[in-house]
CSV table of C-alpha atoms in Angstrom, one decimal:
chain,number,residue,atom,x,y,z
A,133,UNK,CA,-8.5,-0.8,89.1
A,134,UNK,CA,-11.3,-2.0,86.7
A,135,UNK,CA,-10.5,-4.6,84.3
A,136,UNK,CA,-12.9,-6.0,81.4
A,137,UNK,CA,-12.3,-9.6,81.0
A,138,UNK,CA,-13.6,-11.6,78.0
A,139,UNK,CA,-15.2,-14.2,79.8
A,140,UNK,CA,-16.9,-17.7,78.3
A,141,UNK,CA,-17.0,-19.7,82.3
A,142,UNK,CA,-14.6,-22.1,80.7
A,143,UNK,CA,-11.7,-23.6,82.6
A,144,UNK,CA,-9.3,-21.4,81.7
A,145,UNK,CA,-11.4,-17.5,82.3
A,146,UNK,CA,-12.9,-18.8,85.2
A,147,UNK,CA,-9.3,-19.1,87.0
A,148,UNK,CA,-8.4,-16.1,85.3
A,149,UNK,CA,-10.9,-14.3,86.2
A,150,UNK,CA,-10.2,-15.2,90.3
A,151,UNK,CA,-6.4,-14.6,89.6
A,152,UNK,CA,-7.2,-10.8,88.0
A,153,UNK,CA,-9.0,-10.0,91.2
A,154,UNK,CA,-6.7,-11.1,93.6
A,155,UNK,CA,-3.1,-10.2,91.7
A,156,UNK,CA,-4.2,-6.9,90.8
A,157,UNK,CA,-6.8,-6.4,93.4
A,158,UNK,CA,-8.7,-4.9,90.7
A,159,UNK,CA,-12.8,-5.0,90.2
A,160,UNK,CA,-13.8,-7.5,87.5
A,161,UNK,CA,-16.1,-6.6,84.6
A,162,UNK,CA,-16.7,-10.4,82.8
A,163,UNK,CA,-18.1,-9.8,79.2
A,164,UNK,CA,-19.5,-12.8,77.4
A,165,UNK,CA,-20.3,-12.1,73.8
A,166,UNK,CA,-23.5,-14.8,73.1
A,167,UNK,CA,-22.8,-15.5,69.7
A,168,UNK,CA,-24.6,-19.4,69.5
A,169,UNK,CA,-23.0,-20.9,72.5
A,170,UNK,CA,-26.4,-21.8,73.3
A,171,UNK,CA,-26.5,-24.2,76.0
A,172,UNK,CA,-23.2,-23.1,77.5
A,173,UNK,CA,-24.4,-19.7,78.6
A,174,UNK,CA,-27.2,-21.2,81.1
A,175,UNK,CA,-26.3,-19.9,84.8
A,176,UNK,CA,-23.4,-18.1,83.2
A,177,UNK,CA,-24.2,-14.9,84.9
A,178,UNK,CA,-24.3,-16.0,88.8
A,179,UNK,CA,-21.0,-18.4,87.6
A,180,UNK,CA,-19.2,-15.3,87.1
A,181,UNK,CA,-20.4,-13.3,90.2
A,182,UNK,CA,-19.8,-16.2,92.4
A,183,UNK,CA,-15.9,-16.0,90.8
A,184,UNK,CA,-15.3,-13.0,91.3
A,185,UNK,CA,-16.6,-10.5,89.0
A,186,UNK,CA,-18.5,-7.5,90.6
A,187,UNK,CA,-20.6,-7.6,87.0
A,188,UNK,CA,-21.2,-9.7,84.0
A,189,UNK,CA,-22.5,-8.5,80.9
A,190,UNK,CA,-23.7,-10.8,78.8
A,191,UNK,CA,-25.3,-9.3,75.3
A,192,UNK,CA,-26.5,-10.9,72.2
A,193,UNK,CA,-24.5,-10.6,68.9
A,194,UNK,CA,-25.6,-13.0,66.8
A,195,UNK,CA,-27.1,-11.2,63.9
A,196,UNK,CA,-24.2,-9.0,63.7
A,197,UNK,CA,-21.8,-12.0,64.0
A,198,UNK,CA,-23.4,-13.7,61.5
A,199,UNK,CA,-24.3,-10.4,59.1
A,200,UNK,CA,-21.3,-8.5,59.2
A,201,UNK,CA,-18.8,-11.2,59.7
A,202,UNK,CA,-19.5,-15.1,58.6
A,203,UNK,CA,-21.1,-13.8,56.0
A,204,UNK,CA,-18.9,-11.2,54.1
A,205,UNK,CA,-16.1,-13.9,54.9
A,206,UNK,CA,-18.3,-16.9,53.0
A,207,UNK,CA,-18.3,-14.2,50.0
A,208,UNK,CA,-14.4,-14.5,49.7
A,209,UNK,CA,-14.4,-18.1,50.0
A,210,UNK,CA,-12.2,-17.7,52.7
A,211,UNK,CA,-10.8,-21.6,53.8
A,212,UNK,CA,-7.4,-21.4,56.1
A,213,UNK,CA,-4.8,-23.7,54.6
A,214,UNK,CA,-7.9,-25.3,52.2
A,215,UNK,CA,-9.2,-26.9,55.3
A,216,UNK,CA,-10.3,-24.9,58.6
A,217,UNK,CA,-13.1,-22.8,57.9
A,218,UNK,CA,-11.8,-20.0,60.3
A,219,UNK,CA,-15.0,-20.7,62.8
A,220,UNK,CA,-12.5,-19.4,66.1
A,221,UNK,CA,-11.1,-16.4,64.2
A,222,UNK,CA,-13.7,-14.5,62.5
A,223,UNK,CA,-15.4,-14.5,66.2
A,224,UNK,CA,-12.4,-12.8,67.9
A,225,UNK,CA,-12.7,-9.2,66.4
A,226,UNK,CA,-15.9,-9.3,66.9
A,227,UNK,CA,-15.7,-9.8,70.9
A,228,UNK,CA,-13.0,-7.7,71.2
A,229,UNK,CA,-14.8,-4.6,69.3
A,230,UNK,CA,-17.2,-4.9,72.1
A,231,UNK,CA,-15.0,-5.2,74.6
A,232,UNK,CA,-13.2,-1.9,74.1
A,233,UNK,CA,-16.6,0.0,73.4
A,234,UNK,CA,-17.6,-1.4,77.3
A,235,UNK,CA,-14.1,-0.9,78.4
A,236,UNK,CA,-14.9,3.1,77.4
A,237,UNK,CA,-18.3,3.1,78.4
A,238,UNK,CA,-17.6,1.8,82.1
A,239,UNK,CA,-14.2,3.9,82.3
A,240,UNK,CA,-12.3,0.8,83.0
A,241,UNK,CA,-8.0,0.9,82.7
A,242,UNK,CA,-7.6,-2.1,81.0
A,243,UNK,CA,-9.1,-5.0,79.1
A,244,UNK,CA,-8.4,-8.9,79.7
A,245,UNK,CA,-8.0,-12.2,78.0
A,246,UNK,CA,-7.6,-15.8,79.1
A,247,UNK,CA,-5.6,-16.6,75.2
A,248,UNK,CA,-2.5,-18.5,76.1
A,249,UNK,CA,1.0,-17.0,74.8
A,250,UNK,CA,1.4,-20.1,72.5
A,251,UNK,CA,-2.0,-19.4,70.1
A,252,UNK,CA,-3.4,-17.2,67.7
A,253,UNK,CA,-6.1,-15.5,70.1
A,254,UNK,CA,-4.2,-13.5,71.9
A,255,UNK,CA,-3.2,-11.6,68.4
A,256,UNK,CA,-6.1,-11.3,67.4
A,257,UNK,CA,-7.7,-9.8,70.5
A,258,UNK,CA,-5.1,-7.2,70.4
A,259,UNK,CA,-4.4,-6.4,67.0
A,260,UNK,CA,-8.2,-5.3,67.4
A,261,UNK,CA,-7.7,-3.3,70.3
A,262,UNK,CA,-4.9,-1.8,68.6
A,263,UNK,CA,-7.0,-0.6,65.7
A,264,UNK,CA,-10.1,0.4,67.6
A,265,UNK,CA,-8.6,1.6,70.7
A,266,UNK,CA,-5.0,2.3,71.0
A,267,UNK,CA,-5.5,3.6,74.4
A,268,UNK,CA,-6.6,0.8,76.0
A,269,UNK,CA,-4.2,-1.4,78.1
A,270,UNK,CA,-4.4,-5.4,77.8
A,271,UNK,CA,-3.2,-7.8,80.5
A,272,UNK,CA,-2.4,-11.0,78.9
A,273,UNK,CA,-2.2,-13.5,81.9
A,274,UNK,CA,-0.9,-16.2,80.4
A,275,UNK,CA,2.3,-13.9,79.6
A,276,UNK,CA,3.0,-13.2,83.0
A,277,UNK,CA,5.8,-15.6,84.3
A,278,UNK,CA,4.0,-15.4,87.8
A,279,UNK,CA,0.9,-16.9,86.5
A,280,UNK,CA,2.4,-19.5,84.4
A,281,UNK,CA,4.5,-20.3,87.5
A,282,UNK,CA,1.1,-20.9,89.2
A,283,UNK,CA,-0.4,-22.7,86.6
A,284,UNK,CA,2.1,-24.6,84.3
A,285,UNK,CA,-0.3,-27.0,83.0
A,286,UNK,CA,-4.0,-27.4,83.2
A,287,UNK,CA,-3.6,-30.1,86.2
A,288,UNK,CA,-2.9,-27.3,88.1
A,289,UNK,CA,-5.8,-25.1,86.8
A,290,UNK,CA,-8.7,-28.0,87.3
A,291,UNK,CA,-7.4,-28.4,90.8
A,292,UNK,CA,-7.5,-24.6,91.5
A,293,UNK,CA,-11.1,-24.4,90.2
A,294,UNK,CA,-11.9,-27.2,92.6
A,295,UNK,CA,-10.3,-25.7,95.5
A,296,UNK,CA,-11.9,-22.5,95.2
A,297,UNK,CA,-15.1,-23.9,93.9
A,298,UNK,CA,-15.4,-23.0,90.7
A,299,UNK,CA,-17.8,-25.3,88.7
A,300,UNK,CA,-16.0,-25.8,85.2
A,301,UNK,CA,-16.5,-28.6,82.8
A,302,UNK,CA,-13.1,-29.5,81.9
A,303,UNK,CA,-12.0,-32.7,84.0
A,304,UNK,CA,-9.0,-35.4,83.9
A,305,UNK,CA,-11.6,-37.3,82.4
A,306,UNK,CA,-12.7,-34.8,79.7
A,307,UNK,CA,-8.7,-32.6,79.2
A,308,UNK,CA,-9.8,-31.2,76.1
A,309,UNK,CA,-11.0,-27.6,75.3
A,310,UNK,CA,-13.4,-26.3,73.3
A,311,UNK,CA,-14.7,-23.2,71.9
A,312,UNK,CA,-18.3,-23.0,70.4
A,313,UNK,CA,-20.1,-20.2,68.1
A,314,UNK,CA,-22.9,-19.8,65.3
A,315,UNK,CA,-20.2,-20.9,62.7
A,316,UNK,CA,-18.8,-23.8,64.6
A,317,UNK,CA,-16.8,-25.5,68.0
A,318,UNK,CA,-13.3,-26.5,68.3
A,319,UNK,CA,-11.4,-29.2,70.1
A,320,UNK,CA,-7.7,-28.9,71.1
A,321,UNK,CA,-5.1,-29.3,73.8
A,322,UNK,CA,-5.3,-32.9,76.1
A,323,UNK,CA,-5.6,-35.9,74.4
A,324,UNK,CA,-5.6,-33.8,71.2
A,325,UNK,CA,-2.1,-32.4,71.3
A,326,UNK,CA,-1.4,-36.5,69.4
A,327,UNK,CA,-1.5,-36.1,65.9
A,328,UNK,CA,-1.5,-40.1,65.3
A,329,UNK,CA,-4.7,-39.8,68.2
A,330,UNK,CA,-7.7,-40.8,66.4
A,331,UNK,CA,-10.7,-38.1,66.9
A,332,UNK,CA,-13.1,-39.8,65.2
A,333,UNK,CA,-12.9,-43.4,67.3
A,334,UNK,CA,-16.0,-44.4,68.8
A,335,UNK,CA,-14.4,-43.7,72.4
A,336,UNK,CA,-14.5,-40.1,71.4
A,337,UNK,CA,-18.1,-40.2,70.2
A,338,UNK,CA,-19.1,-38.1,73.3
A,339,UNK,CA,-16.9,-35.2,72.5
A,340,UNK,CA,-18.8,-33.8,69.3
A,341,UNK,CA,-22.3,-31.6,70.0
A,342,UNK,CA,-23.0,-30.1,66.7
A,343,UNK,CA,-23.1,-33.5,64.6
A,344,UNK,CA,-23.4,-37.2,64.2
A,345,UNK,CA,-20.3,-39.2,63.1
A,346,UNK,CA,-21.1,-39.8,59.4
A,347,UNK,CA,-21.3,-43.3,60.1
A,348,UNK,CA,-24.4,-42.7,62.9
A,349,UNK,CA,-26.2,-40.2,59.8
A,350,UNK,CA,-29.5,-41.4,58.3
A,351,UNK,CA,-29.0,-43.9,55.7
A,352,UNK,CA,-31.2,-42.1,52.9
A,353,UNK,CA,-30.2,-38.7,51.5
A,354,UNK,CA,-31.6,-35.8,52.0
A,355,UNK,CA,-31.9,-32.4,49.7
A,356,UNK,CA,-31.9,-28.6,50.5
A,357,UNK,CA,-32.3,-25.7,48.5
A,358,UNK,CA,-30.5,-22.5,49.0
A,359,UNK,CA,-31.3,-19.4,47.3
A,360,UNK,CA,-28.7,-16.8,46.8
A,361,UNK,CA,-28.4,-12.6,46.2
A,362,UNK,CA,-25.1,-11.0,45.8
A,363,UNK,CA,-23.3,-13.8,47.0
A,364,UNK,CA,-25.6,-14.5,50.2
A,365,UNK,CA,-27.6,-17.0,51.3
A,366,UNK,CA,-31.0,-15.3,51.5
A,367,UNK,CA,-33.2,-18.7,51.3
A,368,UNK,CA,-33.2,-22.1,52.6
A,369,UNK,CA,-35.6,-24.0,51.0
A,370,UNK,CA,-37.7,-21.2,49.3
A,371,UNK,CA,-38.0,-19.5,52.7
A,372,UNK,CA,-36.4,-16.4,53.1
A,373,UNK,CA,-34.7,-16.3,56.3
A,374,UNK,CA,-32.2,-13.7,58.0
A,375,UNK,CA,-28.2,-14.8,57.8
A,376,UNK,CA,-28.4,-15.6,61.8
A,377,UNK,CA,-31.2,-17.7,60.9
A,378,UNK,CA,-29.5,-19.6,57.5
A,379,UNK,CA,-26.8,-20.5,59.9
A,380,UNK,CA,-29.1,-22.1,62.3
A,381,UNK,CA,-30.9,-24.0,59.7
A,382,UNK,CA,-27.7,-24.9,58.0
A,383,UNK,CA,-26.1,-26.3,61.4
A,384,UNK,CA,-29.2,-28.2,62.2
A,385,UNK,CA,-29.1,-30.1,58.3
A,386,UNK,CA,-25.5,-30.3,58.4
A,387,UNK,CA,-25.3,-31.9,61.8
A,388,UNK,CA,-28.2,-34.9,61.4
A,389,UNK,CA,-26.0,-35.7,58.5
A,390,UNK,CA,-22.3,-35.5,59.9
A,391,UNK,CA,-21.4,-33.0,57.8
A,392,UNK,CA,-18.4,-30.2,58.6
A,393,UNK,CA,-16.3,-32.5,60.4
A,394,UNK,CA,-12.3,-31.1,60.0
A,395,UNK,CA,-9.4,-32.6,61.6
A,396,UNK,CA,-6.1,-30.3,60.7
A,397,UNK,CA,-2.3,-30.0,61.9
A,398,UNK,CA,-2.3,-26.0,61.1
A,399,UNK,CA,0.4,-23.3,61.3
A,400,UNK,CA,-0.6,-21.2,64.1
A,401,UNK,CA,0.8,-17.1,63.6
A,402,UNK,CA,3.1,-17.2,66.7
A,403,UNK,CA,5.1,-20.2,64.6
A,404,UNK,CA,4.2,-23.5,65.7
A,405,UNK,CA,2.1,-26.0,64.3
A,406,UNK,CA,-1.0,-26.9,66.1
A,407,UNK,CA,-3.7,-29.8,65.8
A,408,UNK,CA,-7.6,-28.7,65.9
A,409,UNK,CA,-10.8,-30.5,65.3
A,410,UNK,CA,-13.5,-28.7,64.3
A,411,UNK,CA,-17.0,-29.0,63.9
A,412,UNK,CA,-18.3,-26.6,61.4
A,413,UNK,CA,-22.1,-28.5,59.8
A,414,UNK,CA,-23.6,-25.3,58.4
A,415,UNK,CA,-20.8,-23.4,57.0
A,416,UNK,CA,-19.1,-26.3,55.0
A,417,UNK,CA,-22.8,-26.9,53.3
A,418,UNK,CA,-22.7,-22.5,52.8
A,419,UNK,CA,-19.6,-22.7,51.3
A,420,UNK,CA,-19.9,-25.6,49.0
A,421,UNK,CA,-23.2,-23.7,47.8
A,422,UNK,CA,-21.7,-20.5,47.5
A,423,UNK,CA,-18.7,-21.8,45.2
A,424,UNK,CA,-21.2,-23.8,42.9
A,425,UNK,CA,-23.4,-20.7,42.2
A,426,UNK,CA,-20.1,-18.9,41.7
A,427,UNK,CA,-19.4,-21.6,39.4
A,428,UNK,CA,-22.2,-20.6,37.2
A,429,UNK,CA,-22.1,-16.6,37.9
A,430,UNK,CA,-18.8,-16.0,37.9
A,431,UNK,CA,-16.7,-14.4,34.9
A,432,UNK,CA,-13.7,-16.8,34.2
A,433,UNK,CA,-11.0,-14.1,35.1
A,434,UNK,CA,-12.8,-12.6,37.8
A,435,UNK,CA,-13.3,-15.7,39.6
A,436,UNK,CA,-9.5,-16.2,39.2
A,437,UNK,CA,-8.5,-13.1,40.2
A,438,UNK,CA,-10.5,-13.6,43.3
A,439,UNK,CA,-9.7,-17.4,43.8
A,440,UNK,CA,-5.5,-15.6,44.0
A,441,UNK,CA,-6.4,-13.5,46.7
A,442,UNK,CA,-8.1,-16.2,48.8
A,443,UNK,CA,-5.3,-17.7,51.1
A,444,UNK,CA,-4.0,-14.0,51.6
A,445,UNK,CA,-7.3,-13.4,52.6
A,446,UNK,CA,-7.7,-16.1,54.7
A,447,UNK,CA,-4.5,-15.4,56.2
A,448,UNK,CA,-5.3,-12.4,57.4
A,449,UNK,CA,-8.5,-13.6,59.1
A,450,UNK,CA,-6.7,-16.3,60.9
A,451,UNK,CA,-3.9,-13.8,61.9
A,452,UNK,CA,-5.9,-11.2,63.7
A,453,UNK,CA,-6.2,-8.5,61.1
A,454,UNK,CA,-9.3,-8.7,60.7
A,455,UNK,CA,-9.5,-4.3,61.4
A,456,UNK,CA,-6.8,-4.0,58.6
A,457,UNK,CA,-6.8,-1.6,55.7
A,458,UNK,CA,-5.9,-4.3,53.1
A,459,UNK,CA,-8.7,-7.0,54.8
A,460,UNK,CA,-11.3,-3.8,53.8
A,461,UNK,CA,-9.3,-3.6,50.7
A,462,UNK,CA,-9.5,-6.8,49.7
A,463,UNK,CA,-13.5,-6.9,51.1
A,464,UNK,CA,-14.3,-4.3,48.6
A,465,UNK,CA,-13.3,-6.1,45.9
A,466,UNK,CA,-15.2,-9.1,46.8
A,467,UNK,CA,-17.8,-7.2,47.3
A,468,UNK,CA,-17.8,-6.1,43.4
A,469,UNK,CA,-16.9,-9.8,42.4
A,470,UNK,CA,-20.4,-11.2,43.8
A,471,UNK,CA,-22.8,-8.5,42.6
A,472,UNK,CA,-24.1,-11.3,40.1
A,473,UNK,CA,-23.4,-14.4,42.0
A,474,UNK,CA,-27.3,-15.0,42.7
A,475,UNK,CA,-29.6,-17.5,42.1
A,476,UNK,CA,-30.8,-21.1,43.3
A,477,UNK,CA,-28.1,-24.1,44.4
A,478,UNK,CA,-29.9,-27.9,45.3
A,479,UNK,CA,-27.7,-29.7,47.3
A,480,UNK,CA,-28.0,-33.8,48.6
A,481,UNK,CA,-26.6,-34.3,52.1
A,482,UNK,CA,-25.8,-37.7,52.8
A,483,UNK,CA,-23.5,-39.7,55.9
A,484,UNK,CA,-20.8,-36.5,56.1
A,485,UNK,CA,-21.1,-35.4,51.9
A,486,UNK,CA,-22.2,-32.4,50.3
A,487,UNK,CA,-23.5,-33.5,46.8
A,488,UNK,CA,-24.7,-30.7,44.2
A,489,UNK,CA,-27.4,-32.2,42.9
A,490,UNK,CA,-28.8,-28.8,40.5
A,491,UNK,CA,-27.6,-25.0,40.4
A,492,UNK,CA,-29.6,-22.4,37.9
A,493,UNK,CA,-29.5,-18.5,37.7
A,494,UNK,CA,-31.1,-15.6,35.7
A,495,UNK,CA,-27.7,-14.7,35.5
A,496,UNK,CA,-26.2,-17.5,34.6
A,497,UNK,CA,-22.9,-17.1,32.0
A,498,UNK,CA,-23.4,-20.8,31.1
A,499,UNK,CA,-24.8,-20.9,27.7
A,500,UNK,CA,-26.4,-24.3,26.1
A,501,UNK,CA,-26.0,-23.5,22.9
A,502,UNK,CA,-22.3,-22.6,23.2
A,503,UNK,CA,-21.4,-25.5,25.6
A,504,UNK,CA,-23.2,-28.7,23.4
A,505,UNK,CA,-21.3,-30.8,21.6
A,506,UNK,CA,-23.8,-30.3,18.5
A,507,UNK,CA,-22.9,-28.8,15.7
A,508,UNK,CA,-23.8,-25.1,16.4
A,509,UNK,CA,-22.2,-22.6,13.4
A,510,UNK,CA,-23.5,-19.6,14.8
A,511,UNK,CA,-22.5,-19.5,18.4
A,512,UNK,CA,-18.9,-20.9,18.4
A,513,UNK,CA,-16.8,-21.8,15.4
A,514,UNK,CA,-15.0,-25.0,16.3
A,515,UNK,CA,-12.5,-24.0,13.3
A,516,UNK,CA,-11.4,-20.7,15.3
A,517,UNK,CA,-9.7,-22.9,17.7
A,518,UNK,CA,-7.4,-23.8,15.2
A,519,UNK,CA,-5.8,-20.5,15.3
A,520,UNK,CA,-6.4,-19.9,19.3
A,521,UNK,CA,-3.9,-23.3,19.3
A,522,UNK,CA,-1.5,-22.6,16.8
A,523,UNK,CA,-0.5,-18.8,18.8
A,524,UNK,CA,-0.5,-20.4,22.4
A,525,UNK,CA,1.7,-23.0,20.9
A,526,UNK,CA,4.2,-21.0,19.6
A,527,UNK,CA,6.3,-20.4,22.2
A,528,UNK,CA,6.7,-23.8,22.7
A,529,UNK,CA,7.5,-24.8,19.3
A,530,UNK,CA,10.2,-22.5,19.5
A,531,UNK,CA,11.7,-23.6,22.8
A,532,UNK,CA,11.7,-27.3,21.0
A,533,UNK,CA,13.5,-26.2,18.1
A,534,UNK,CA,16.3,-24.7,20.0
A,535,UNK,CA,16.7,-27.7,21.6
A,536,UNK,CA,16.7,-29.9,19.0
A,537,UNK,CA,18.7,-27.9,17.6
A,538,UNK,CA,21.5,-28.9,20.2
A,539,UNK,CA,20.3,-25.4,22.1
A,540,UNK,CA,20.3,-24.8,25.6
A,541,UNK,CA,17.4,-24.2,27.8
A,542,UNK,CA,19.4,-22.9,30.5
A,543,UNK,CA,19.3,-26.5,32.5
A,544,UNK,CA,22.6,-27.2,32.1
A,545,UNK,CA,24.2,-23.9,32.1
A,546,UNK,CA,23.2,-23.3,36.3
């Protein structure tokens, strides 16, 4: 048997990994997508081999991740529950398009995931498998009684890795885990699974690798252009850069000035709540910027209608469906809703805020001469409004003089 496992060398795919080969004496194929875990991919190869694996493919997917992806996502101002900027979801269909495309190409039966049966990843691992490869098998460890028998907590899985040698970085000291890409790393489980536990306490200090703690941030301000097309970031700074690139920039600015910081209680697919801490520097500062140049691009309605769709869209993100008909439905009409939203945002980062501190655009709807408070004849009539009042009030005046009237307004009659 050949089984493609969607391996990071964390904790929990490491004992996975050795658990796949020896339960269903099967050949191990670990696939690492790199998409900006940077440092954490060092040695990641011979870590695999030395687990098990008979090959690790490791393959670069950055630009698409950050093209095709973060990006089209940032267009629909996509914010889970107006907080978590959906850094662990967006990645998932990503790695598990590839996965199913090396699952084919090596003839493999089946496809692997180290996702516990409590969280969102498994869903969305396999809702893209679903829609890109129906024919493929998953094996879902964590669903199989005999593993969680094995491993019922991850005690038991931090002394399995040191039995068998496995070098992971999870400890007793350090329960925690974390999940790092371009767009941002998480922290959950351990100490975390406290709501009332304090994250941002100076015990906890070490945890955090992609920013300062606002209070640690330089004490003067600093400011950063970004130059828009479409409703992408195409400049930092007057420099043109590619949307891998922005990212990196982003995270680096974001970061030196504790910026993205997020600590939520969310509601997780499968029907629990769960608490996450998330680092996310450069795409809080992206979206922030993208919204202001909306702000001043944007028609009023089609902003709205746009704005409506934004937790449905975020929704599905965070649930998986990321392959869906209505996500690409929905896309398309973002899509048409930023042709205009171009032009240049100035921003002032400063101890964990995003400050606007200019925005301007060729096409700009914002007129001067309508908006002053001057006298102007010719652009706006302030005696119109007289009229605009008097027909949106009507309704209302009504309604008052039924009940004045000693009318009902259907209160009392329930």
């Amino acid at each position: 048997m050949k089984i493609v496992l969607a391996y990071s060398g964390g904790l929990d795919t490491s004992v996975v990994l050795r658990w796949l080969k020896e339960n269903y004496k099967a050949e191990i194929i670990a696939f690492c997508a790199d998409i900006g875990q940077e440092e954490e991919l060092a040695g990641l190869e011979d870590k695999a081999l030395k687990t098990g694996a008979s090959k690790c493919v490791i393959e670069d997917l950055q630009e698409e991740f950050a093209r095709d992806f973060i990006f089209p996502m940032f267009q629909a101002g996509a914010l889970y529950e107006n907080q978590y900027f959906l850094g662990t979801s967006i990645a998932r269909p990503l790695i598990a398009k590839r996965m199913v495309e090396i699952a084919r190409a090596e003839k493999a039966d089946a496809i692997a995931h180290g996702a516990t049966g409590k969280g969102n990843d498994q869903v969305r691992f396999e809702l893209t498998a679903a829609a890109l490869a129906p024919e493929v098998k998953v094996i879902a460890p964590w669903r199989e009684e005999r593993f969680r028998k094995k491993f019922p907590g991850r005690a038991e899985m931090i002394a399995f890795a040191k039995k068998n040698k496995i070098p992971v970085e999870a400890s007793a000291e350090k329960p925690y885990s974390t999940d790092r890409n371009l767009l941002h790393i998480s922290f959950e489980s351990g100490v975390l699974e406290d709501p009332w536990f304090d994250a941002s306490s100076k015990k906890m200090r070490g945890m955090y690798k992609l920013s300062v703690s606002p209070e640690d941030a330089p004490n003067e301000s600093e400011h950063v252009d970004l130059g828009f097309e479409g409703g992408n970031c195409i400049k930092v700074n007057g420099k043109r850069l590619s949307p891998l690139v922005v990212m990196q920039t982003l995270n680096k600015l974001g970061g030196k000035h504790g910026i993205g910081r997020v600590d939520i209680v969310e509601n997780r697919f499968v029907g629990m709540k769960g608490r996450g801490v998330y680092e996310t520097p450069g795409g809080a500062i992206l979206h922030f910027a993208h919204r202001q140049m909306e702000t001043l691009t944007m028609d009023r309605e089609v902003m709205h209608l746009r704005d409506s769709l934004i937790p449905k869209y975020s929704e599905l993100v965070y649930n998986g469906f990321w392959f869906s008909p209505e996500r690409e439905a929905l896309q398309a009409l973002v899509t048409e809703t930023q042709r205009n939203v171009s032009g240049l945002v100035r921003l002032k980062l400063y101890k964990g805020n995003i400050i606007v501190a200019g925005r301007k655009s060729p096409k700009s709807l914002y007129d001067p001469k309508i908006a002053t408070m001057e006298g102007e004849k010719s652009a706006y009539d302030q005696g119109d409004a007289t009229g605009f009042i008097r027909l949106n009030a009507l309704r209302l005046r009504i309604r008052a003089a039924l009940t004045q009237a000693g009318g009902s307004t259907g209160k009392k009659d329930r």
